[in-house]
Amino acid sequence: MEAAIKQVQGTAAEPFESPWSTTVGRSIRDKVVDLVPMLRETALEGEKLGALAPEAVKALSEAGVFRLTLPSDFGGLALGARDTVEIITEVSRGDGAAGWTAFVAGGLRNMLTFPDQAVKEIFSDVANWHGPIAAGASIFATKVGEARKVDGGYMVSGFWHFGSGCKHAKWLGVGCDYDLPSGGKGRGMAILERDQVEIIDNWHVMGLKASSSNSLTVKAEAFCPEHRFMDMMEFPQRMDEARYRYSGFASKFDGRGLMLLTNLSVIAIVLGMAKGTLEVFIDMAKKQKPFNLPYERVADMASTQVAAAKAHGAIRASEAVVLASADLLDQYASEGREIPADVEQSVVMEAVWAGHALDDVVGMLQRTIGSATAWETNPIQRFARDIRVALLHGAIRLEPMAEIYGRHLLGVEPFPMFGGGLPDPTAIHKP
């Protein structure tokens, strides 16, 4: 397997070293490369657990993977987009669910917009915590829980879906509707301690099984103090203020930059799994004999050679898209510029296209190598399932994103990104 990995990595010039790539980021990336065999080995255990295997969580934590974008104020690495997507790609080359958990750990910077008291409570122990320190569920969703105002805070109850990383987290953020003192409904986010929330064992799915994206519930009301509750109408302003509140490069991204890093991180997960698929494919092709053609090895078949070359080309092209977009985000952040809406839409469309192209590549490789990939111990079948589920995420579904950008290209007023999944500011805060 290691020989196959080296061969794939050496089949052309390596991706260019970016001016936004840092010594710290490259160091963590190299540490993760050494963890890839272990991540593949423990992935099946993770699927059975419905969460990452303890060995994987410990190793990734010690490598710093769950602190990539956390401000240095709290012991984080505060890395930019280029470093982040490169590291997540390498994690996912071993196991997509591990890459997803790394992405989740870096994607909850919305908690950094809370008052200092809350932020210190949540992130003060991050250096000693194995796994993501916090997870979220149904924060930006059409259906959320309920919050009731009481002295000193809110009583929270409800049911929330897709709490990725929840089994590893110490804190859980959830979305809530609540009554405003002036009348009408507001949308809020409450941060609860893990022991206040019940994790429902319902993440029984076809892929990303070890991402622990379970549902959460609070049946009897749980108290959330005032400093750990935020009205989401304040969120954009707080996100902007956070750029000047914390130390490190990761804090310099504007709201669109942070949302785009979410898109790129998910596509980086898919990219890593596509790379892993090609590595396993090459290893198998060199060892297996064809079922119905008179070649010594599957690798001697013309169809195998064509599939490998096409896969390599698609992977490298997709990687170029992801890395160029990451560099663009870093450049905007470095210059303190806001990312325009049309740039946002273009970056999303190109990244989403790349991800779906990689899904086709993995399917082609699995069909070419055959039924030996069907065993649950074979990484290719897991990569294929995990990629399909990752691409079902609302932020990177091809057709909706294509409609949004297609409207822009054709001069039709475009919809805002994620316009259907976020509360309409004109429809809330009204009596």
Short mmCIF file of C-alpha atoms in Angstrom, two decimals:
data_model
loop_
_atom_site.label_atom_id
_atom_site.label_comp_id
_atom_site.label_asym_id
_atom_site.label_seq_id
_atom_site.Cartn_x
_atom_site.Cartn_y
_atom_site.Cartn_z
CA MET A 1 0.00 0.00 0.00
CA GLU A 2 2.75 2.47 0.89
CA ALA A 3 4.38 1.81 -2.48
CA ALA A 4 1.13 2.69 -4.21
CA ILE A 5 0.81 5.85 -2.16
CA LYS A 6 4.33 6.95 -3.10
CA GLN A 7 3.70 6.18 -6.74
CA VAL A 8 0.54 8.24 -6.94
CA GLN A 9 2.17 11.16 -5.16
CA GLY A 10 5.10 11.03 -7.53
CA THR A 11 3.21 10.90 -10.83
CA ALA A 12 3.76 14.56 -11.73
CA ALA A 13 4.84 17.70 -10.00
CA GLU A 14 3.48 18.10 -6.49
CA PRO A 15 0.90 20.85 -5.92
CA PHE A 16 2.75 24.15 -5.81
CA GLU A 17 3.73 25.52 -2.43
CA SER A 18 1.48 28.45 -1.83
CA PRO A 19 2.56 31.76 -0.32
CA TRP A 20 -0.29 31.17 2.14
CA SER A 21 1.05 27.78 3.23
CA THR A 22 2.77 28.05 6.62
CA THR A 23 5.47 26.10 8.39
CA VAL A 24 2.99 25.11 11.10
CA GLY A 25 0.43 23.99 8.53
CA ARG A 26 2.95 21.93 6.58
CA SER A 27 4.17 20.32 9.80
CA ILE A 28 0.66 19.19 10.75
CA ARG A 29 -0.01 18.03 7.21
CA ASP A 30 3.12 15.87 7.32
CA LYS A 31 2.11 14.43 10.70
CA VAL A 32 -1.26 13.47 9.24
CA VAL A 33 0.39 11.77 6.26
CA ASP A 34 2.02 9.40 8.74
CA LEU A 35 -1.38 8.71 10.31
CA VAL A 36 -3.12 7.70 7.07
CA PRO A 37 -2.48 3.91 7.40
CA MET A 38 -3.84 3.94 10.97
CA LEU A 39 -6.89 5.96 9.95
CA ARG A 40 -7.71 3.44 7.23
CA GLU A 41 -7.14 0.56 9.63
CA THR A 42 -9.46 1.97 12.32
CA ALA A 43 -12.17 3.24 9.96
CA LEU A 44 -14.24 0.04 10.13
CA GLU A 45 -14.15 0.15 13.93
CA GLY A 46 -15.37 3.74 13.73
CA GLU A 47 -18.28 2.74 11.50
CA LYS A 48 -19.36 0.14 14.04
CA LEU A 49 -19.02 2.62 16.92
CA GLY A 50 -20.80 5.40 15.07
CA ALA A 51 -17.89 7.65 16.04
CA LEU A 52 -14.16 7.78 15.39
CA ALA A 53 -12.13 5.03 17.02
CA PRO A 54 -10.40 6.20 20.24
CA GLU A 55 -6.97 5.64 18.68
CA ALA A 56 -7.83 7.93 15.78
CA VAL A 57 -9.27 10.65 18.02
CA LYS A 58 -6.20 10.62 20.24
CA ALA A 59 -3.71 10.72 17.36
CA LEU A 60 -5.52 13.48 15.48
CA SER A 61 -5.88 15.52 18.67
CA GLU A 62 -2.19 15.22 19.45
CA ALA A 63 -1.36 16.28 15.87
CA GLY A 64 -3.41 19.46 16.37
CA VAL A 65 -6.06 18.61 13.77
CA PHE A 66 -9.00 19.71 15.93
CA ARG A 67 -7.42 23.13 16.62
CA LEU A 68 -6.68 24.21 13.05
CA THR A 69 -8.70 27.42 12.92
CA LEU A 70 -9.12 28.15 16.62
CA PRO A 71 -7.56 31.51 17.63
CA SER A 72 -4.14 31.37 19.21
CA ASP A 73 -5.72 33.09 22.25
CA PHE A 74 -7.02 29.65 23.25
CA GLY A 75 -4.13 27.50 22.13
CA GLY A 76 -5.39 27.18 18.57
CA LEU A 77 -3.31 27.28 15.41
CA ALA A 78 -5.37 29.97 13.63
CA LEU A 79 -4.50 28.59 10.18
CA GLY A 80 -5.75 30.00 6.91
CA ALA A 81 -7.75 28.34 4.16
CA ARG A 82 -4.81 26.84 2.23
CA ASP A 83 -3.35 25.09 5.27
CA THR A 84 -6.78 23.95 6.43
CA VAL A 85 -7.89 22.33 3.18
CA GLU A 86 -4.52 20.63 2.68
CA ILE A 87 -4.67 19.08 6.15
CA ILE A 88 -8.30 18.02 5.82
CA THR A 89 -7.49 16.44 2.46
CA GLU A 90 -4.76 14.33 4.03
CA VAL A 91 -6.96 13.28 6.96
CA SER A 92 -9.67 12.22 4.50
CA ARG A 93 -7.18 10.24 2.44
CA GLY A 94 -7.24 7.89 5.40
CA ASP A 95 -10.88 8.17 6.47
CA GLY A 96 -13.60 10.50 5.28
CA ALA A 97 -15.40 10.48 8.63
CA ALA A 98 -12.18 11.61 10.32
CA GLY A 99 -11.90 14.41 7.76
CA TRP A 100 -15.52 15.37 8.43
CA THR A 101 -14.87 15.52 12.17
CA ALA A 102 -11.82 17.72 11.57
CA PHE A 103 -13.94 20.00 9.41
CA VAL A 104 -16.62 20.19 12.13
CA ALA A 105 -14.02 21.17 14.73
CA GLY A 106 -12.98 24.13 12.63
CA GLY A 107 -16.46 25.09 11.50
CA LEU A 108 -17.94 26.14 14.82
CA ARG A 109 -16.28 29.51 15.02
CA ASN A 110 -19.77 30.94 15.41
CA MET A 111 -19.27 30.19 19.10
CA LEU A 112 -16.42 32.70 19.12
CA THR A 113 -18.99 35.43 18.54
CA PHE A 114 -20.45 34.95 22.02
CA PRO A 115 -19.49 37.14 25.01
CA ASP A 116 -16.05 36.62 26.57
CA GLN A 117 -17.50 34.71 29.52
CA ALA A 118 -19.03 32.08 27.21
CA VAL A 119 -15.99 31.85 24.93
CA LYS A 120 -13.66 31.27 27.88
CA GLU A 121 -15.95 28.60 29.30
CA ILE A 122 -16.08 26.73 26.01
CA PHE A 123 -12.51 26.97 24.77
CA SER A 124 -10.41 27.19 27.94
CA ASP A 125 -9.93 23.41 28.07
CA VAL A 126 -9.34 22.80 24.37
CA ALA A 127 -5.65 21.88 24.82
CA ASN A 128 -6.57 18.96 27.08
CA TRP A 129 -9.62 17.77 25.10
CA HIS A 130 -9.45 14.88 22.64
CA GLY A 131 -11.72 15.51 19.67
CA PRO A 132 -13.67 18.63 18.72
CA ILE A 133 -14.42 20.68 21.84
CA ALA A 134 -17.87 21.63 20.51
CA ALA A 135 -20.46 20.49 17.99
CA GLY A 136 -23.64 21.99 16.63
CA ALA A 137 -27.00 20.77 15.35
CA SER A 138 -29.78 22.56 13.44
CA ILE A 139 -28.38 26.01 14.07
CA PHE A 140 -29.07 27.15 10.50
CA ALA A 141 -32.17 25.09 9.77
CA THR A 142 -35.84 25.56 9.03
CA LYS A 143 -36.89 23.45 12.03
CA VAL A 144 -35.26 24.11 15.38
CA GLY A 145 -35.98 23.86 19.09
CA GLU A 146 -37.70 26.28 21.47
CA ALA A 147 -36.32 28.67 24.08
CA ARG A 148 -38.28 30.38 26.87
CA LYS A 149 -36.93 33.47 28.62
CA VAL A 150 -36.45 33.22 32.38
CA ASP A 151 -34.41 35.17 34.91
CA GLY A 152 -30.73 34.94 33.98
CA GLY A 153 -31.18 33.03 30.76
CA TYR A 154 -33.42 30.71 28.76
CA MET A 155 -35.07 27.32 29.21
CA VAL A 156 -34.33 25.30 26.09
CA SER A 157 -36.06 22.20 24.72
CA GLY A 158 -36.43 20.48 21.37
CA PHE A 159 -35.05 18.05 18.82
CA TRP A 160 -32.16 18.79 16.48
CA HIS A 161 -30.69 16.86 13.54
CA PHE A 162 -27.15 16.35 12.21
CA GLY A 163 -25.05 16.97 15.30
CA SER A 164 -21.79 15.94 13.61
CA GLY A 165 -19.04 15.18 16.13
CA CYS A 166 -21.47 15.24 19.06
CA LYS A 167 -20.14 12.04 20.67
CA HIS A 168 -16.72 13.64 20.99
CA ALA A 169 -17.80 17.15 22.03
CA LYS A 170 -17.93 18.85 25.42
CA TRP A 171 -20.34 21.58 24.33
CA LEU A 172 -23.32 21.49 21.95
CA GLY A 173 -24.82 24.44 20.08
CA VAL A 174 -28.46 24.27 18.95
CA GLY A 175 -30.90 26.54 17.14
CA CYS A 176 -34.01 27.83 18.94
CA ASP A 177 -37.08 29.89 18.17
CA TYR A 178 -38.19 32.15 21.01
CA ASP A 179 -40.70 34.88 21.82
CA LEU A 180 -39.38 38.42 21.73
CA PRO A 181 -40.31 40.83 24.52
CA SER A 182 -41.63 43.21 21.86
CA GLY A 183 -43.74 40.48 20.28
CA GLY A 184 -43.06 38.19 17.37
CA LYS A 185 -40.58 35.36 17.01
CA GLY A 186 -36.81 35.45 17.16
CA ARG A 187 -34.22 32.87 16.17
CA GLY A 188 -31.45 32.15 18.65
CA MET A 189 -28.51 29.87 19.25
CA ALA A 190 -28.03 28.25 22.64
CA ILE A 191 -24.85 26.56 23.81
CA LEU A 192 -25.49 23.72 26.25
CA GLU A 193 -23.22 21.43 28.21
CA ARG A 194 -23.09 17.90 26.90
CA ASP A 195 -24.73 16.38 29.99
CA GLN A 196 -27.78 18.62 29.44
CA VAL A 197 -28.48 16.99 26.07
CA GLU A 198 -29.45 13.45 25.09
CA ILE A 199 -27.68 12.08 22.02
CA ILE A 200 -30.13 9.95 20.01
CA ASP A 201 -28.58 6.84 18.47
CA ASN A 202 -30.18 7.34 15.05
CA TRP A 203 -27.23 7.99 12.73
CA HIS A 204 -27.79 4.72 10.84
CA VAL A 205 -26.87 5.75 7.33
CA MET A 206 -25.07 4.59 4.20
CA GLY A 207 -21.94 6.70 4.63
CA LEU A 208 -19.91 8.86 7.00
CA LYS A 209 -21.14 6.50 9.69
CA ALA A 210 -18.30 7.42 12.06
CA SER A 211 -19.04 11.16 11.89
CA SER A 212 -21.47 10.77 14.83
CA SER A 213 -23.95 13.08 13.11
CA ASN A 214 -26.67 11.97 15.49
CA SER A 215 -29.78 13.86 16.46
CA LEU A 216 -29.94 15.63 19.81
CA THR A 217 -32.86 16.19 22.14
CA VAL A 218 -33.75 18.01 25.34
CA LYS A 219 -37.09 16.62 26.49
CA ALA A 220 -37.32 18.41 29.82
CA GLU A 221 -36.18 22.01 29.61
CA ALA A 222 -32.48 22.73 30.11
CA PHE A 223 -31.22 26.06 31.44
CA CYS A 224 -28.96 28.11 29.20
CA PRO A 225 -27.45 31.20 30.88
CA GLU A 226 -27.83 34.55 29.14
CA HIS A 227 -24.17 34.72 28.10
CA ARG A 228 -24.50 31.45 26.16
CA PHE A 229 -27.53 32.54 24.13
CA MET A 230 -27.39 34.71 21.02
CA ASP A 231 -30.08 36.22 18.82
CA MET A 232 -29.13 35.19 15.27
CA MET A 233 -30.05 38.63 13.94
CA GLU A 234 -26.89 39.79 15.71
CA PHE A 235 -24.79 37.07 14.13
CA PRO A 236 -23.48 38.92 11.03
CA GLN A 237 -22.32 41.90 13.08
CA ARG A 238 -20.75 39.67 15.71
CA MET A 239 -18.95 37.68 13.03
CA ASP A 240 -17.49 40.88 11.66
CA GLU A 241 -16.45 42.05 15.14
CA ALA A 242 -14.73 38.71 15.79
CA ARG A 243 -12.22 39.57 13.05
CA TYR A 244 -10.71 42.17 15.38
CA ARG A 245 -11.29 40.37 18.65
CA TYR A 246 -8.92 37.42 18.37
CA SER A 247 -5.33 36.69 17.38
CA GLY A 248 -4.19 34.73 14.36
CA PHE A 249 -4.81 34.64 10.62
CA ALA A 250 -7.97 32.49 10.85
CA SER A 251 -9.77 35.34 12.59
CA LYS A 252 -9.34 37.67 9.61
CA PHE A 253 -11.93 36.06 7.33
CA ASP A 254 -15.17 37.89 6.66
CA GLY A 255 -18.55 36.12 6.83
CA ARG A 256 -18.47 35.01 3.20
CA GLY A 257 -14.90 33.82 3.61
CA LEU A 258 -15.91 31.60 6.53
CA MET A 259 -18.87 30.16 4.63
CA LEU A 260 -16.66 29.51 1.60
CA LEU A 261 -14.12 27.74 3.78
CA THR A 262 -16.97 25.45 4.84
CA ASN A 263 -17.64 24.60 1.18
CA LEU A 264 -13.98 24.08 0.38
CA SER A 265 -13.45 21.93 3.46
CA VAL A 266 -16.23 19.56 2.45
CA ILE A 267 -14.83 19.30 -1.07
CA ALA A 268 -11.36 18.74 0.45
CA ILE A 269 -12.84 15.75 2.27
CA VAL A 270 -14.11 14.39 -1.05
CA LEU A 271 -10.75 15.12 -2.70
CA GLY A 272 -8.87 13.24 -0.01
CA MET A 273 -11.14 10.22 -0.36
CA ALA A 274 -10.73 10.25 -4.15
CA LYS A 275 -6.95 10.26 -3.68
CA GLY A 276 -7.25 7.38 -1.23
CA THR A 277 -9.42 5.45 -3.68
CA LEU A 278 -6.84 5.75 -6.44
CA GLU A 279 -4.08 4.60 -4.09
CA VAL A 280 -6.00 1.49 -3.06
CA PHE A 281 -7.02 0.88 -6.69
CA ILE A 282 -3.39 0.87 -7.86
CA ASP A 283 -2.36 -1.47 -5.05
CA MET A 284 -5.17 -3.91 -5.87
CA ALA A 285 -4.59 -3.74 -9.63
CA LYS A 286 -0.96 -4.79 -9.23
CA LYS A 287 -1.86 -7.80 -7.10
CA GLN A 288 -5.09 -9.19 -8.57
CA LYS A 289 -5.63 -11.40 -11.60
CA PRO A 290 -8.51 -10.55 -13.96
CA PHE A 291 -11.64 -12.71 -13.76
CA ASN A 292 -12.34 -13.07 -17.49
CA LEU A 293 -9.39 -11.68 -19.45
CA PRO A 294 -6.06 -13.51 -20.00
CA TYR A 295 -3.74 -11.01 -18.32
CA GLU A 296 -1.40 -11.74 -15.45
CA ARG A 297 -2.64 -8.74 -13.46
CA VAL A 298 -5.56 -6.35 -13.52
CA ALA A 299 -2.92 -3.63 -13.96
CA ASP A 300 -2.09 -5.09 -17.41
CA MET A 301 -5.60 -4.44 -18.72
CA ALA A 302 -6.01 -1.44 -21.01
CA SER A 303 -9.28 -0.51 -19.28
CA THR A 304 -7.47 -0.38 -15.93
CA GLN A 305 -4.71 1.80 -17.33
CA VAL A 306 -7.21 4.21 -18.89
CA ALA A 307 -9.25 4.38 -15.68
CA ALA A 308 -6.16 5.11 -13.57
CA ALA A 309 -4.99 7.88 -15.89
CA LYS A 310 -8.43 9.48 -16.14
CA ALA A 311 -8.78 9.35 -12.36
CA HIS A 312 -5.38 10.96 -11.86
CA GLY A 313 -6.24 13.76 -14.28
CA ALA A 314 -9.60 14.46 -12.65
CA ILE A 315 -8.11 14.40 -9.15
CA ARG A 316 -5.34 16.81 -10.07
CA ALA A 317 -7.75 19.16 -11.86
CA SER A 318 -10.12 19.15 -8.90
CA GLU A 319 -7.25 19.70 -6.51
CA ALA A 320 -6.12 22.71 -8.52
CA VAL A 321 -9.60 24.22 -8.19
CA VAL A 322 -9.73 23.68 -4.43
CA LEU A 323 -6.22 25.00 -3.75
CA ALA A 324 -6.60 28.04 -5.99
CA SER A 325 -9.87 28.92 -4.26
CA ALA A 326 -8.28 28.47 -0.84
CA ASP A 327 -5.46 30.81 -1.85
CA LEU A 328 -8.03 33.35 -3.02
CA LEU A 329 -9.75 33.29 0.39
CA ASP A 330 -6.42 33.77 2.13
CA GLN A 331 -5.58 36.69 -0.13
CA TYR A 332 -8.86 38.45 0.62
CA ALA A 333 -8.37 37.87 4.36
CA SER A 334 -4.79 39.09 4.26
CA GLU A 335 -5.81 42.30 2.51
CA GLY A 336 -8.79 42.84 4.83
CA ARG A 337 -11.20 42.90 1.89
CA GLU A 338 -14.80 41.71 1.82
CA ILE A 339 -15.50 38.89 -0.64
CA PRO A 340 -18.08 40.03 -3.24
CA ALA A 341 -21.24 37.96 -3.77
CA ASP A 342 -20.31 37.06 -7.36
CA VAL A 343 -16.91 35.77 -6.25
CA GLU A 344 -18.61 33.69 -3.56
CA GLN A 345 -20.99 32.15 -6.08
CA SER A 346 -18.19 31.37 -8.54
CA VAL A 347 -15.98 29.72 -5.90
CA VAL A 348 -18.87 27.59 -4.67
CA MET A 349 -19.88 26.50 -8.17
CA GLU A 350 -16.36 25.50 -9.17
CA ALA A 351 -15.75 23.61 -5.93
CA VAL A 352 -19.08 21.80 -6.10
CA TRP A 353 -18.43 20.80 -9.69
CA ALA A 354 -15.04 19.41 -8.65
CA GLY A 355 -16.59 17.37 -5.85
CA HIS A 356 -19.20 15.78 -8.08
CA ALA A 357 -16.59 15.03 -10.74
CA LEU A 358 -14.62 13.16 -8.07
CA ASP A 359 -17.71 11.14 -7.17
CA ASP A 360 -17.80 9.95 -10.78
CA VAL A 361 -14.09 9.09 -10.62
CA VAL A 362 -14.49 6.93 -7.54
CA GLY A 363 -17.45 5.11 -9.11
CA MET A 364 -15.39 4.45 -12.25
CA LEU A 365 -12.49 3.04 -10.23
CA GLN A 366 -14.76 0.77 -8.21
CA ARG A 367 -16.45 -0.58 -11.32
CA THR A 368 -13.09 -1.17 -12.98
CA ILE A 369 -11.53 -3.13 -10.13
CA GLY A 370 -14.70 -5.13 -9.47
CA SER A 371 -16.43 -7.05 -6.71
CA ALA A 372 -13.39 -7.34 -4.44
CA THR A 373 -14.15 -3.77 -3.38
CA ALA A 374 -17.51 -4.82 -1.91
CA TRP A 375 -16.01 -6.23 1.29
CA GLU A 376 -16.54 -3.94 4.26
CA THR A 377 -12.81 -4.20 4.98
CA ASN A 378 -12.00 -2.65 1.60
CA PRO A 379 -11.52 1.13 1.80
CA ILE A 380 -12.86 1.75 -1.72
CA GLN A 381 -16.44 0.81 -0.84
CA ARG A 382 -16.29 3.05 2.23
CA PHE A 383 -14.85 5.95 0.24
CA ALA A 384 -17.63 5.52 -2.36
CA ARG A 385 -20.36 5.58 0.30
CA ASP A 386 -18.81 8.40 2.28
CA ILE A 387 -18.36 10.61 -0.78
CA ARG A 388 -21.97 10.15 -1.79
CA VAL A 389 -23.22 11.19 1.65
CA ALA A 390 -20.82 14.14 1.88
CA LEU A 391 -22.13 15.45 -1.44
CA LEU A 392 -25.70 15.35 -0.12
CA HIS A 393 -24.84 18.24 2.21
CA GLY A 394 -27.09 21.18 1.38
CA ALA A 395 -24.16 23.56 0.96
CA ILE A 396 -22.66 21.60 -1.93
CA ARG A 397 -25.53 20.00 -3.83
CA LEU A 398 -24.83 20.51 -7.50
CA GLU A 399 -28.19 21.47 -8.98
CA PRO A 400 -29.21 24.15 -6.41
CA MET A 401 -25.75 25.71 -6.52
CA ALA A 402 -25.81 25.62 -10.33
CA GLU A 403 -29.19 27.39 -10.36
CA ILE A 404 -27.85 30.13 -8.09
CA TYR A 405 -24.77 30.76 -10.22
CA GLY A 406 -26.62 30.19 -13.50
CA ARG A 407 -28.99 33.02 -12.61
CA HIS A 408 -25.97 35.27 -12.12
CA LEU A 409 -24.44 34.25 -15.46
CA LEU A 410 -27.70 34.87 -17.33
CA GLY A 411 -28.41 38.24 -15.76
CA VAL A 412 -31.30 37.01 -13.59
CA GLU A 413 -31.29 38.27 -10.01
CA PRO A 414 -29.53 35.47 -8.08
CA PHE A 415 -30.69 33.98 -4.83
CA PRO A 416 -28.43 34.39 -1.79
CA MET A 417 -26.26 31.40 -0.98
CA PHE A 418 -28.15 29.06 1.41
CA GLY A 419 -31.19 31.32 1.05
CA GLY A 420 -33.60 28.45 1.67
CA GLY A 421 -31.91 27.13 4.80
CA LEU A 422 -31.56 30.31 6.81
CA PRO A 423 -34.31 32.27 8.53
CA ASP A 424 -35.59 35.18 6.48
CA PRO A 425 -34.68 38.37 8.40
CA THR A 426 -37.85 39.99 7.04
CA ALA A 427 -40.02 37.21 8.46
CA ILE A 428 -38.72 37.20 12.04
CA HIS A 429 -38.65 39.83 14.75
CA LYS A 430 -42.16 40.86 13.73
CA PRO A 431 -45.22 40.87 16.00
#
